PDB file of C-alpha atoms in Angstrom:
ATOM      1  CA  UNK E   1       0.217   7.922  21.640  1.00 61.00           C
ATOM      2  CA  UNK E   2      -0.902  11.080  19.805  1.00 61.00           C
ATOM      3  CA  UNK E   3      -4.212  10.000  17.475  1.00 76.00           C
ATOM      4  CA  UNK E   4      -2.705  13.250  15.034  1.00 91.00           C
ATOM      5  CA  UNK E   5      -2.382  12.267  11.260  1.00 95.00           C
ATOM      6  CA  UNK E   6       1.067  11.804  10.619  1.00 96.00           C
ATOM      7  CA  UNK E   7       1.857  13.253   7.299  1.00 97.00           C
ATOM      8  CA  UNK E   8       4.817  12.274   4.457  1.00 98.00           C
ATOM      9  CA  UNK E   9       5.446  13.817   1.153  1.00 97.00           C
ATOM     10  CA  UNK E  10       7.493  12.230  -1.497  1.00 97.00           C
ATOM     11  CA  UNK E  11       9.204  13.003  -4.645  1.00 97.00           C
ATOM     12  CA  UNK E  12       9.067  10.288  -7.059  1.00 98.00           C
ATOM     13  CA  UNK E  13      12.812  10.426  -7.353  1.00 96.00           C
ATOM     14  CA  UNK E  14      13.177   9.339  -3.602  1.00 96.00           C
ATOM     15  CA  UNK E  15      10.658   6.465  -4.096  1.00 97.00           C
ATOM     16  CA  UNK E  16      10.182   5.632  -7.750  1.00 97.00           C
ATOM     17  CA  UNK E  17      10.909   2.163  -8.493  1.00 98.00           C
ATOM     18  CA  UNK E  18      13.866   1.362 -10.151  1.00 96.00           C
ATOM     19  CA  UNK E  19      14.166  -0.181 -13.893  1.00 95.00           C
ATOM     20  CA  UNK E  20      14.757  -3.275 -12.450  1.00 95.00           C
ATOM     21  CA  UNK E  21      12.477  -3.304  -9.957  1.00 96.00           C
ATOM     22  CA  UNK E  22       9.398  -2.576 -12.676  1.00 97.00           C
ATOM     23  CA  UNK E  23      10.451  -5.341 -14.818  1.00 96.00           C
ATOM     24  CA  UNK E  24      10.774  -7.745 -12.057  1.00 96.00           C
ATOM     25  CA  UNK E  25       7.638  -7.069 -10.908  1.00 96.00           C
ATOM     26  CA  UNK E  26       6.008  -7.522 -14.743  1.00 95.00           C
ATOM     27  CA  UNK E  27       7.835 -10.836 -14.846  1.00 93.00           C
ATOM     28  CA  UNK E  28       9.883  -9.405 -18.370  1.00 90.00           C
ATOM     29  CA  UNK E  29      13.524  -9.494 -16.852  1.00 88.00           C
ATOM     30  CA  UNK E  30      15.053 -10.988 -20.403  1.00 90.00           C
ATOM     31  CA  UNK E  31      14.166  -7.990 -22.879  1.00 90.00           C
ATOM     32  CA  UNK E  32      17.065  -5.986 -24.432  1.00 91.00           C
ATOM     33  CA  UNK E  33      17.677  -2.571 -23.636  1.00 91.00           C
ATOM     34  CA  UNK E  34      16.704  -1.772 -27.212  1.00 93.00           C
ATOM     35  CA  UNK E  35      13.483  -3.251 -26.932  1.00 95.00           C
ATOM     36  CA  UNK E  36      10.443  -0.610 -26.574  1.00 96.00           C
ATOM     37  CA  UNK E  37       9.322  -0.897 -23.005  1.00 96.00           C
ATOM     38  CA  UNK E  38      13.125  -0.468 -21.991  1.00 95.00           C
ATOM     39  CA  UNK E  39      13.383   3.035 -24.069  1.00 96.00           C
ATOM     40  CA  UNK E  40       9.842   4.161 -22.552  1.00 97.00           C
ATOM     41  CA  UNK E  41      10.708   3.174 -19.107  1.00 97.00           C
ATOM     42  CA  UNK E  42      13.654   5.004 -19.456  1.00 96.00           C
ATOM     43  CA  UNK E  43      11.773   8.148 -20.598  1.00 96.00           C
ATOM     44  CA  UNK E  44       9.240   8.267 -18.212  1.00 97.00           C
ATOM     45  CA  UNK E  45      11.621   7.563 -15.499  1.00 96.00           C
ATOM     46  CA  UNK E  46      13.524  10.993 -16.261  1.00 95.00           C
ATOM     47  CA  UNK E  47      10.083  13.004 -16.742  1.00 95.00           C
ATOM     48  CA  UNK E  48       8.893  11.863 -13.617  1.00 96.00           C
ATOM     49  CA  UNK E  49      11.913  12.348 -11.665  1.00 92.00           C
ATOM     50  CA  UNK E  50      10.751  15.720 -10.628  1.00 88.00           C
ATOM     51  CA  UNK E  51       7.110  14.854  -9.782  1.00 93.00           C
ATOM     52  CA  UNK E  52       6.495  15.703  -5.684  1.00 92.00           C
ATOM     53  CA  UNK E  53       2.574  14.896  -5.481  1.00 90.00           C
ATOM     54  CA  UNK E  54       3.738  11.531  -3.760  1.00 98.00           C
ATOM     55  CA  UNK E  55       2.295  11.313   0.029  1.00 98.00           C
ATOM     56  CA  UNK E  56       0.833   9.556   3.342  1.00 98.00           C
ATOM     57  CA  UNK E  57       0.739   8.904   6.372  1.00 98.00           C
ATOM     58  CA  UNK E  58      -1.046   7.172   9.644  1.00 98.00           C
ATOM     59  CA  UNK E  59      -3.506   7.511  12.441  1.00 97.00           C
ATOM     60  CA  UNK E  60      -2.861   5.749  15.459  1.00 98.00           C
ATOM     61  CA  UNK E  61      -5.879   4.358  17.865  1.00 97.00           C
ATOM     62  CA  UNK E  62      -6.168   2.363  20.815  1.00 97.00           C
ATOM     63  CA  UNK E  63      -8.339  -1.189  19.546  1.00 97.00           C
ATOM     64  CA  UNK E  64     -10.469  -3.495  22.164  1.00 96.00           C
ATOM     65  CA  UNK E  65      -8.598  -6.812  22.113  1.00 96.00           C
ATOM     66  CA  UNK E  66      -9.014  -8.122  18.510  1.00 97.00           C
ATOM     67  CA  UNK E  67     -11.198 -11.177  18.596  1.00 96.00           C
ATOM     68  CA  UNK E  68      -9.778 -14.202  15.995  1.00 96.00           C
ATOM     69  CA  UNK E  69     -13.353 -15.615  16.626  1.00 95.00           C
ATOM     70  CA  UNK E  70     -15.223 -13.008  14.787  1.00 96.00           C
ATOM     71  CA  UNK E  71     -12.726 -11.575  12.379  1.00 97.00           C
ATOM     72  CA  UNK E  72     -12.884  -7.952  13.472  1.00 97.00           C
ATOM     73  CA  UNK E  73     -11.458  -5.336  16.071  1.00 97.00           C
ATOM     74  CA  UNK E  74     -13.379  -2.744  17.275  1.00 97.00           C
ATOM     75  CA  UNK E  75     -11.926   0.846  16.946  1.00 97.00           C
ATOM     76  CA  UNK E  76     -13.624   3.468  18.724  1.00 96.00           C
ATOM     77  CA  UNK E  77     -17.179   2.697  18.035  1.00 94.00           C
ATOM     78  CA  UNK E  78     -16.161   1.468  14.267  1.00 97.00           C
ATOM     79  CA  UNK E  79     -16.116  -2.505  14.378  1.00 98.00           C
ATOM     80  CA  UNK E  80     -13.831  -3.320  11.800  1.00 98.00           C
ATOM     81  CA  UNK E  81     -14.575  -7.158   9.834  1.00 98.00           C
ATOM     82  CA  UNK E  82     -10.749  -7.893   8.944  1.00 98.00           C
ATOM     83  CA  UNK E  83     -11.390 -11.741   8.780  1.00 96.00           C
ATOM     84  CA  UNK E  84      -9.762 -14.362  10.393  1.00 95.00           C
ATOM     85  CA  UNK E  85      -6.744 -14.604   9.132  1.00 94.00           C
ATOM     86  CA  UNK E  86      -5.418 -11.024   9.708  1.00 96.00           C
ATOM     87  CA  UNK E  87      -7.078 -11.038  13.109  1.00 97.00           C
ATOM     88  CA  UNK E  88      -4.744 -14.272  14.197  1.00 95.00           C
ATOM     89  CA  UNK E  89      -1.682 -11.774  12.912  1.00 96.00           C
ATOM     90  CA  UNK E  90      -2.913  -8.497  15.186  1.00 97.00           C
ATOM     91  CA  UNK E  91      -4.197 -10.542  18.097  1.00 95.00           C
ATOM     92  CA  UNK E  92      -1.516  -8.910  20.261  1.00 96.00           C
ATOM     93  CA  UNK E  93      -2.391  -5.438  19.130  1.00 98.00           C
ATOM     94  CA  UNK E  94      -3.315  -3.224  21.556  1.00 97.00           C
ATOM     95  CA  UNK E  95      -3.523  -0.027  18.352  1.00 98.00           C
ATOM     96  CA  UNK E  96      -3.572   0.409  15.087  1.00 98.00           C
ATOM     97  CA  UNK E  97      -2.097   2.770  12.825  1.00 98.00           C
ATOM     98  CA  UNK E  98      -4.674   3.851  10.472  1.00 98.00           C
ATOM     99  CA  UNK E  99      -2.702   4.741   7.061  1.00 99.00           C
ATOM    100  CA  UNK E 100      -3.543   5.713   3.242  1.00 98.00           C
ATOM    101  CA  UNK E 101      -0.745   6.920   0.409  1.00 99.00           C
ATOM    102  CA  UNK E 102      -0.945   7.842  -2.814  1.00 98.00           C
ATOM    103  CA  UNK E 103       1.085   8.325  -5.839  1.00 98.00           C
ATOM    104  CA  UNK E 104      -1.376  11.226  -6.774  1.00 96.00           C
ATOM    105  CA  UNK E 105      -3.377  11.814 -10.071  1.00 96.00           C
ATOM    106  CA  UNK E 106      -0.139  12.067 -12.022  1.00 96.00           C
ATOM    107  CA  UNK E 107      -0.608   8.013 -12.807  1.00 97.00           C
ATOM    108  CA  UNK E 108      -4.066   7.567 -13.500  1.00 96.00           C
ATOM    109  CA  UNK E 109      -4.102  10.811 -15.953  1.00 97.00           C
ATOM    110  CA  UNK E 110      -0.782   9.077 -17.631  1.00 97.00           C
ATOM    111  CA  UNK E 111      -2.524   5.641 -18.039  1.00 98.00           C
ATOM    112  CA  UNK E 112      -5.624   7.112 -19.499  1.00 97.00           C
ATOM    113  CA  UNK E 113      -3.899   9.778 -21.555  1.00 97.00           C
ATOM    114  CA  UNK E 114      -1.869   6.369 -23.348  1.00 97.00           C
ATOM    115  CA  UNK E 115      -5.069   4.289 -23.205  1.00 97.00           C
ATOM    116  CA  UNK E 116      -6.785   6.728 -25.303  1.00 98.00           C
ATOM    117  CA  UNK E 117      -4.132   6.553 -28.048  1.00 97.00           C
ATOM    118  CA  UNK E 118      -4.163   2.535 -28.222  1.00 98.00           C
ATOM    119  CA  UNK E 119      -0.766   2.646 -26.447  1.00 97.00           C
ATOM    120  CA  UNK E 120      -1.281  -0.542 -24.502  1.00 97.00           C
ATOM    121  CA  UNK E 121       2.460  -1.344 -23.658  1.00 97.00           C
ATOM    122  CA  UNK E 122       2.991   2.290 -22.063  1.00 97.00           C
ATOM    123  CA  UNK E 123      -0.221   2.401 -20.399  1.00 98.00           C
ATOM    124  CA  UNK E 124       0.432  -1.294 -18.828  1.00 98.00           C
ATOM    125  CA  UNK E 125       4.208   0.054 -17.508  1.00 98.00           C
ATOM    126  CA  UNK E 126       3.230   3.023 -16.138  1.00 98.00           C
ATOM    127  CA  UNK E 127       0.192   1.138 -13.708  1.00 98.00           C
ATOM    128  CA  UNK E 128       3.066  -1.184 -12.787  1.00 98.00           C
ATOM    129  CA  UNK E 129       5.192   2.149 -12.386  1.00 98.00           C
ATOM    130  CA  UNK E 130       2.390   3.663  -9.869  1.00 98.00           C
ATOM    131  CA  UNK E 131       1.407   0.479  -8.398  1.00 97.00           C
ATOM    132  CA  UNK E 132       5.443   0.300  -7.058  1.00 98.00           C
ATOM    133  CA  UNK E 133       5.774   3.648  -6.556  1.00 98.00           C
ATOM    134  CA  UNK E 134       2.890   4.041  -4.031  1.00 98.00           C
ATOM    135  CA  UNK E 135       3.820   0.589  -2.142  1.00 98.00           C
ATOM    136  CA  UNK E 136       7.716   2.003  -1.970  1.00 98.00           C
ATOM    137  CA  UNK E 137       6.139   5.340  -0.794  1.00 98.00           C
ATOM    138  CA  UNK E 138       4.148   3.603   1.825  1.00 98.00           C
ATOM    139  CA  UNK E 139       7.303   1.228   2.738  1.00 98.00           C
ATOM    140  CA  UNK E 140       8.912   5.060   4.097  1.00 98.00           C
ATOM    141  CA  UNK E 141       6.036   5.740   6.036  1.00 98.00           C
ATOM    142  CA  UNK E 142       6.276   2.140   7.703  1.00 98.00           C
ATOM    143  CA  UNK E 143       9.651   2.209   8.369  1.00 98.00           C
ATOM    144  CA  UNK E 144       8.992   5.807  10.437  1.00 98.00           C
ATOM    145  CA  UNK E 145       5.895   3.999  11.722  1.00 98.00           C
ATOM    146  CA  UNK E 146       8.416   1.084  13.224  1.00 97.00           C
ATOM    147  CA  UNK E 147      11.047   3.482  14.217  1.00 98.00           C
ATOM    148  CA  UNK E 148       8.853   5.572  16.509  1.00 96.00           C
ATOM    149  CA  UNK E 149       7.511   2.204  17.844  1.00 97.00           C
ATOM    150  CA  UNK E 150      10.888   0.545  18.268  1.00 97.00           C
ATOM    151  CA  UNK E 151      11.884   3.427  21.142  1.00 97.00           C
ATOM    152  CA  UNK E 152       8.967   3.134  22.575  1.00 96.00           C
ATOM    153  CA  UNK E 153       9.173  -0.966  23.237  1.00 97.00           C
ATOM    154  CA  UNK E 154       6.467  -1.694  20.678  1.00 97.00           C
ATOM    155  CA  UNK E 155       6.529  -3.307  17.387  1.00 98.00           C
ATOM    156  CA  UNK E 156       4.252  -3.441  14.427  1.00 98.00           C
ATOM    157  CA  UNK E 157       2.866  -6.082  12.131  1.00 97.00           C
ATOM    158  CA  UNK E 158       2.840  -6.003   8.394  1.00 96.00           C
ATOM    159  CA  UNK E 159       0.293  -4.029   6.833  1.00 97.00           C
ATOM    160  CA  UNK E 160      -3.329  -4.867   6.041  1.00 97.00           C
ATOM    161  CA  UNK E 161      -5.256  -3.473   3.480  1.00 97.00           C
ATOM    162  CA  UNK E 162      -9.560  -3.765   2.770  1.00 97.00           C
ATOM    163  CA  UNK E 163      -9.831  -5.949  -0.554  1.00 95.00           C
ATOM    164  CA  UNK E 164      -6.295  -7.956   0.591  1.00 93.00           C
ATOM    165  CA  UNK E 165      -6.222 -11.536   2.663  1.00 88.00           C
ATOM    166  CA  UNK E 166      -9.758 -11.880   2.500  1.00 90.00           C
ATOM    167  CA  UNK E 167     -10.669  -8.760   3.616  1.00 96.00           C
ATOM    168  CA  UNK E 168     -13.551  -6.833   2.311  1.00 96.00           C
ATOM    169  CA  UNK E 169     -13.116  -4.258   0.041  1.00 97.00           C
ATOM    170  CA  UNK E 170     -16.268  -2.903   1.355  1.00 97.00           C
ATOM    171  CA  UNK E 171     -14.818  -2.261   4.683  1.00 97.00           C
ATOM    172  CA  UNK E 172     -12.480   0.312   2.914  1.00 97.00           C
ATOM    173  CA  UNK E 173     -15.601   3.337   4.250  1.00 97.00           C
ATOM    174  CA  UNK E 174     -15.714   1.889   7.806  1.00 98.00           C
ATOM    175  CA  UNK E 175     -11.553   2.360   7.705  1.00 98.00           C
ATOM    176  CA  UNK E 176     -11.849   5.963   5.935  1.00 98.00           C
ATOM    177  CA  UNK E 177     -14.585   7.112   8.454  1.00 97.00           C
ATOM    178  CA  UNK E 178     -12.025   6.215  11.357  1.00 97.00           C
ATOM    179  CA  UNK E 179      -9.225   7.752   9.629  1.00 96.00           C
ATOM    180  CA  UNK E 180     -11.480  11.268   8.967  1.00 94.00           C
ATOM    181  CA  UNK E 181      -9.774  14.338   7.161  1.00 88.00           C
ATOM    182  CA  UNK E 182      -6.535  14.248   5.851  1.00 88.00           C
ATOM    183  CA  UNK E 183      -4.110  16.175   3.712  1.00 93.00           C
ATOM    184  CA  UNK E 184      -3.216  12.645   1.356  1.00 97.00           C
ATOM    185  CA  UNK E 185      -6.744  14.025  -0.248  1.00 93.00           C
ATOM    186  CA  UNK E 186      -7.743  10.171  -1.212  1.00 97.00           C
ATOM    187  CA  UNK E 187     -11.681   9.945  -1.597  1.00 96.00           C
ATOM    188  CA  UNK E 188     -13.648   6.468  -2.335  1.00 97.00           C
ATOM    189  CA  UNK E 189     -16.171   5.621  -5.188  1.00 97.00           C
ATOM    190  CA  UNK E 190     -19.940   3.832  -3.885  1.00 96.00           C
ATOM    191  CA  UNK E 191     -18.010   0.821  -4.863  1.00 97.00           C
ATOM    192  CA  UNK E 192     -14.852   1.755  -1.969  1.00 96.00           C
ATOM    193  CA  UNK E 193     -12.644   1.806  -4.431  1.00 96.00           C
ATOM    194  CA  UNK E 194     -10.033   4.646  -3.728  1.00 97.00           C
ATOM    195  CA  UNK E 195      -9.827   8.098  -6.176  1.00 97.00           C
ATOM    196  CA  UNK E 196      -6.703   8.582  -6.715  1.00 97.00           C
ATOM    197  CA  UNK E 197      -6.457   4.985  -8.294  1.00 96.00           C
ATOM    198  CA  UNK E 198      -2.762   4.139  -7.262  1.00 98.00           C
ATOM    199  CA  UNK E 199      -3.323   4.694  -3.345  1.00 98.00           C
ATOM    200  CA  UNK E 200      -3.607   1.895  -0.933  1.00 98.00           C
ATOM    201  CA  UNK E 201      -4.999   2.379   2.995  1.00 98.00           C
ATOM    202  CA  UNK E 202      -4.974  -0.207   5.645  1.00 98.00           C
ATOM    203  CA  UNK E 203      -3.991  -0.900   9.212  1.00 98.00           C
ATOM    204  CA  UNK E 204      -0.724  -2.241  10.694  1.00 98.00           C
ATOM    205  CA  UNK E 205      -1.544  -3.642  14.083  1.00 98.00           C
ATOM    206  CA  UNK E 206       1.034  -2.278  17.520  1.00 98.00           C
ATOM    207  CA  UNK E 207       1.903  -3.954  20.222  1.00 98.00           C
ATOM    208  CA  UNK E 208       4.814  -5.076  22.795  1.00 96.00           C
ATOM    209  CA  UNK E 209       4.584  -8.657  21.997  1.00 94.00           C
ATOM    210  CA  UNK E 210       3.242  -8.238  18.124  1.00 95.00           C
ATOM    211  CA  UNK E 211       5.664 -10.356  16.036  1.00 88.00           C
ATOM    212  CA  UNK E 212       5.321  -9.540  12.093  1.00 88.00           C
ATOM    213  CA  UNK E 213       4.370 -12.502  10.443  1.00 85.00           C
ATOM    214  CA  UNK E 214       4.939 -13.118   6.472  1.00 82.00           C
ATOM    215  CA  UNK E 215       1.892 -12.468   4.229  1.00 70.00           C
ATOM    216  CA  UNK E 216       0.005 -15.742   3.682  1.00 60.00           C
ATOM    217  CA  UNK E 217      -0.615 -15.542   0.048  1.00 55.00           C
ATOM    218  CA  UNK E 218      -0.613 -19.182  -0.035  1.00 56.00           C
ATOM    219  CA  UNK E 219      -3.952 -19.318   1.513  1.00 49.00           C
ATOM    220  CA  UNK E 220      -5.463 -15.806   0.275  1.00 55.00           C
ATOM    221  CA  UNK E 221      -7.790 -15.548  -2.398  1.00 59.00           C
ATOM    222  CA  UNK E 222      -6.700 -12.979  -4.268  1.00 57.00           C
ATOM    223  CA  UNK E 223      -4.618 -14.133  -6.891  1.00 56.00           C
ATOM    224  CA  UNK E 224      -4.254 -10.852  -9.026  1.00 57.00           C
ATOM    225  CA  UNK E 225      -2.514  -9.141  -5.477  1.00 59.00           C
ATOM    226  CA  UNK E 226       0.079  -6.311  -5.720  1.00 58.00           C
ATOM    227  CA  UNK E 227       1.844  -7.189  -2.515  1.00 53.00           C
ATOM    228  CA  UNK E 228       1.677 -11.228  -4.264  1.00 53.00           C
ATOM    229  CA  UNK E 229       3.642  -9.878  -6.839  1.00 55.00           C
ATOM    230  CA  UNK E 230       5.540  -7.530  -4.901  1.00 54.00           C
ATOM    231  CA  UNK E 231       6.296 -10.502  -2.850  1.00 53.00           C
ATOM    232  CA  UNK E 232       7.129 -13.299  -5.880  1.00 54.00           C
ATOM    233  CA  UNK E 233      10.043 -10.158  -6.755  1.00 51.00           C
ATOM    234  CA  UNK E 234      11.242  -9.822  -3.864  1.00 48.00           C
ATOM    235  CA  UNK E 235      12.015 -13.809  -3.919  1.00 50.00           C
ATOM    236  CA  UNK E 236      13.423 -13.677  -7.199  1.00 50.00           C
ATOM    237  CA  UNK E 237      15.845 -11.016  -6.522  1.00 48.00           C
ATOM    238  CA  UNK E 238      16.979 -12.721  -3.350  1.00 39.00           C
ATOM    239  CA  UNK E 239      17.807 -16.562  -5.457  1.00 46.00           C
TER     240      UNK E 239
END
């Protein structure tokens, strides 16, 4: 397996969420089309429908055999501290793909610019927009990800991200240190969190006997989790 990046770009029209699929996710399915966040969704849909600073894309590297004991896999000379629980889903990994996306600066400059104005409905709908639009984004890279493995006899796991299923968000410079330069562009704060804001980076675990298991949000503890909520829609729209 080639350990080159693997690079995606995106327009938002080919990954933007859907006007159902943002009020879904904010729980606020019952509002009338007149009501105000409908009309602004609307908008902003159609001015960002022509936004292409969407991208991402993955690393792959071999891994020593991840030990459930510990918590960690060792990548490299980079021992990574996932914690137990995603170390019992990639114990039959034998690599990892290395990935970060991101929606780009468009979001976070949108969010402040409404923050600023006191516009606290429009700034909340468009973090829900890029918090969507960046986990859609990354669900194309995946799928290519899965693909390419799926000739090969491999599969992959779900995807793992530092600060997600009890793993430390702190581990989020050991991750980008493995990954090295890119062209996504996504840089971390002191504090590892990730500049662009809407971005995520993680690793999704390869192997010929890997089986993807579901996310076990029932025994995670964080309980304000994008891919919870992602998740809790994903079961609603499915009743």
């Amino acid at each position: 397996m080639s350990d080159t990046f693997q690079y995606f770009q995106f327009a938002f029209r080919e990954v933007g969420p859907a006007s159902g699929e943002i009020f879904r996710f904010i729980q606020s399915t019952d509002i009338e089309d007149e009501h105000p966040a409908k009309i602004f969704v609307h908008q902003i849909r159609e001015k960002l429908k022509y936004i292409e600073g969407i991208s991402g894309g993955y690393l792959i590297k071999k891994n020593s055999p991840v030990s459930v004991k510990q918590g960690s896999v060792q990548i490299d000379q980079t021992e990574l501290q996932i914690g137990r629980q995603i170390s019992g889903y990639l114990k039959e990994a034998s690599s990892m793909a290395l990935f970060v996306c991101s929606a780009g600066p468009v979001f976070t400059d949108m969010i402040n610019e409404q923050s600023q104005q006191g516009n606290i409905m429009e700034a909340y709908l468009l973090d829900a927009i890029g918090s969507l639009t960046v986990e859609k984004a990354m669900d194309h890279v995946q799928q290519v990800l899965s693909d390419e493995m799926r000739q090969r006899g491999m599969h992959i796991s779900n995807r793992y991200s530092p600060g997600y299923c009890n793993w430390e968000l702190q581990e989020q410079k050991k991750l980008f240190s493995l990954i090295g330069r890119n062209p996504v562009g996504v840089t971390l704060t002191d504090s590892s969190l990730m500049i662009p804001a809407k971005s995520v980076s993680g690793i999704i675990g390869i192997g010929r006997n890997l089986r993807k298991r579901a996310y076990g949000c029932k025994i995670c503890n964080n309980s304000t989790c994008t891919y919870r909520k992602i998740i809790d829609e994903q079961n609603e729209e499915y009743k």
